[in-house]
Coordinates of C-alpha atoms in Angstrom, one line a residue:
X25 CA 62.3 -79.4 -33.9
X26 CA 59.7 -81.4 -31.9
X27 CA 60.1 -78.2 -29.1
X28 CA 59.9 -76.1 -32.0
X29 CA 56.5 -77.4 -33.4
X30 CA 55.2 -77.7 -29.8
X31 CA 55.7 -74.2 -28.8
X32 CA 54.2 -73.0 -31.8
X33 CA 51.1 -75.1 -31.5
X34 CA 50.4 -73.9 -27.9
X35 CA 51.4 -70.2 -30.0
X36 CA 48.7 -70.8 -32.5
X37 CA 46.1 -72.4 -29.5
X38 CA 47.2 -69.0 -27.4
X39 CA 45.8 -67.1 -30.5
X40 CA 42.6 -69.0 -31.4
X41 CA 41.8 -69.2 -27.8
X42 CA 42.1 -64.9 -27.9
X43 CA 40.3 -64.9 -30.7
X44 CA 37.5 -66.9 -29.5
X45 CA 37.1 -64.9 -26.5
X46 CA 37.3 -62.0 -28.8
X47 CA 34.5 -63.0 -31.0
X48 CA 32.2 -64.0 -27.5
X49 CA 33.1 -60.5 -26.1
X50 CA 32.1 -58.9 -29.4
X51 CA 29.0 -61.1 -30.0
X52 CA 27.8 -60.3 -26.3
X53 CA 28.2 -56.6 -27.1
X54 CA 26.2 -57.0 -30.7
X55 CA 23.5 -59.1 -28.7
X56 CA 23.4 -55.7 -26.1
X57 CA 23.4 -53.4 -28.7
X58 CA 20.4 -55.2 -30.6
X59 CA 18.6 -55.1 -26.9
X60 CA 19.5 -51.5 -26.3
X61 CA 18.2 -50.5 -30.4
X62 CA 14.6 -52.6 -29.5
X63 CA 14.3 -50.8 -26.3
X64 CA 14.8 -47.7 -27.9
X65 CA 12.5 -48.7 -30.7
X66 CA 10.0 -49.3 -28.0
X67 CA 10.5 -46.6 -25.4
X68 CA 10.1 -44.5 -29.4
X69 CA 6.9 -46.2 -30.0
X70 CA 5.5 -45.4 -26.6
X71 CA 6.4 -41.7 -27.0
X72 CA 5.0 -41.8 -30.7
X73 CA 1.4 -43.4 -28.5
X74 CA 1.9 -40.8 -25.9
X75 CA 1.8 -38.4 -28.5
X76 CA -0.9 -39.1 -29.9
X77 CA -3.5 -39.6 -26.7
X78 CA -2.2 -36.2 -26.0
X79 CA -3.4 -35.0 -29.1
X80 CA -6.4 -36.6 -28.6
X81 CA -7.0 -34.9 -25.1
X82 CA -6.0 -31.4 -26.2
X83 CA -8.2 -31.8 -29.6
X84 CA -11.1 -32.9 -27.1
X85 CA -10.1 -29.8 -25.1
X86 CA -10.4 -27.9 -27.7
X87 CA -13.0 -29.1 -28.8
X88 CA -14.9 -28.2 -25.7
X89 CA -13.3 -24.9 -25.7
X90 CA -14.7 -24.0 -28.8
X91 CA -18.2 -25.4 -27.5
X92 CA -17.8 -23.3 -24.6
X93 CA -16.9 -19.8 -26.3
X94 CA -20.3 -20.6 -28.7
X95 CA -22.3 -21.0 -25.7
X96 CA -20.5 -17.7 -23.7
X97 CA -21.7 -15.8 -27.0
X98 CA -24.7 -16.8 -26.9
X99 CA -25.6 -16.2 -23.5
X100 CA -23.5 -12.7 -24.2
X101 CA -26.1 -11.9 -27.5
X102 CA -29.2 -13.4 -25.0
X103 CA -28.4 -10.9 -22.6
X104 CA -28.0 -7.7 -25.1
X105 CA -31.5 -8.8 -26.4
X106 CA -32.6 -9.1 -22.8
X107 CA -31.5 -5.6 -22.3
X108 CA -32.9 -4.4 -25.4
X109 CA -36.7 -6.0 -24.7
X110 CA -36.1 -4.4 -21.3
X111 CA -35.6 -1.4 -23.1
X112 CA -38.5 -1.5 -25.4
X113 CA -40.7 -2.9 -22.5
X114 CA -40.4 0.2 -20.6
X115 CA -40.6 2.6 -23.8
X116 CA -44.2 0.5 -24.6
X117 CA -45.2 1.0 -20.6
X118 CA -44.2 4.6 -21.1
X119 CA -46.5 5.2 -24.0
X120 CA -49.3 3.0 -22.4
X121 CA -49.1 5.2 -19.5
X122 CA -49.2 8.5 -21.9
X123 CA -52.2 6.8 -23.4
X124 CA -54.0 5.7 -20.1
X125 CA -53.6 9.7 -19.4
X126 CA -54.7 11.3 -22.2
X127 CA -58.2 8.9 -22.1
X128 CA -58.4 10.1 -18.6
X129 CA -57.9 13.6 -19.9
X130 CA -60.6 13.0 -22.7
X131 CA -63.0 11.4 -20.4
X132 CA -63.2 13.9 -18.1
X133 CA -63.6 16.4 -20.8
X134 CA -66.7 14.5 -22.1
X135 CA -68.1 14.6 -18.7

């Protein structure tokens, strides 16, 4: 009988021993999963910041790319009013010249 509750003791210590390593090994593995979730949270939160500066840059870019097209048209409209004053400068030389000649042609006829 004595043998009998002996082996079953060391039985039952046999368990509780498994059982303890059992709840370590499973503990260690909640404790890596709870590491591995906050990395994740972080290496998330990094990507979310990440994000966001580049959002920041291309909005910037944009930004400046939409300064930059305003400034292209209006060095575009500058130079079709350059070309028209051009245009109308040479018209008014023209007709100044015209002018000059007819007075030349009415002076000499009062002479």
């Amino acid at each position: 009988l004595r043998q009998q509750i002996l082996a079953k003791d060391l039985e039952v210590r046999k368990l509780a021993d498994d059982a303890a390593e059992r709840h370590l090994a499973s503990q260690r593995r909640v404790h890596a999963l709870e590491q591995s979730v906050r990395a994740q949270m972080a290496d998330g939160t990094t990507r979310v910041k990440e994000l966001e500066t580049s959002l920041r840059m291309l909005s910037n870019r944009s930004d400046l790319h939409q300064a930059l097209a305003e400034v292209r048209q209006q060095v575009s409209e500058s130079r079709v009013q350059a070309i028209h004053r051009d245009g109308e400068l040479e018209l008014v030389k023209k007709l100044l010249e015209d002018e000059r000649g007819r007075a030349e042609h009415l002076r000499s006829r009062l002479v």
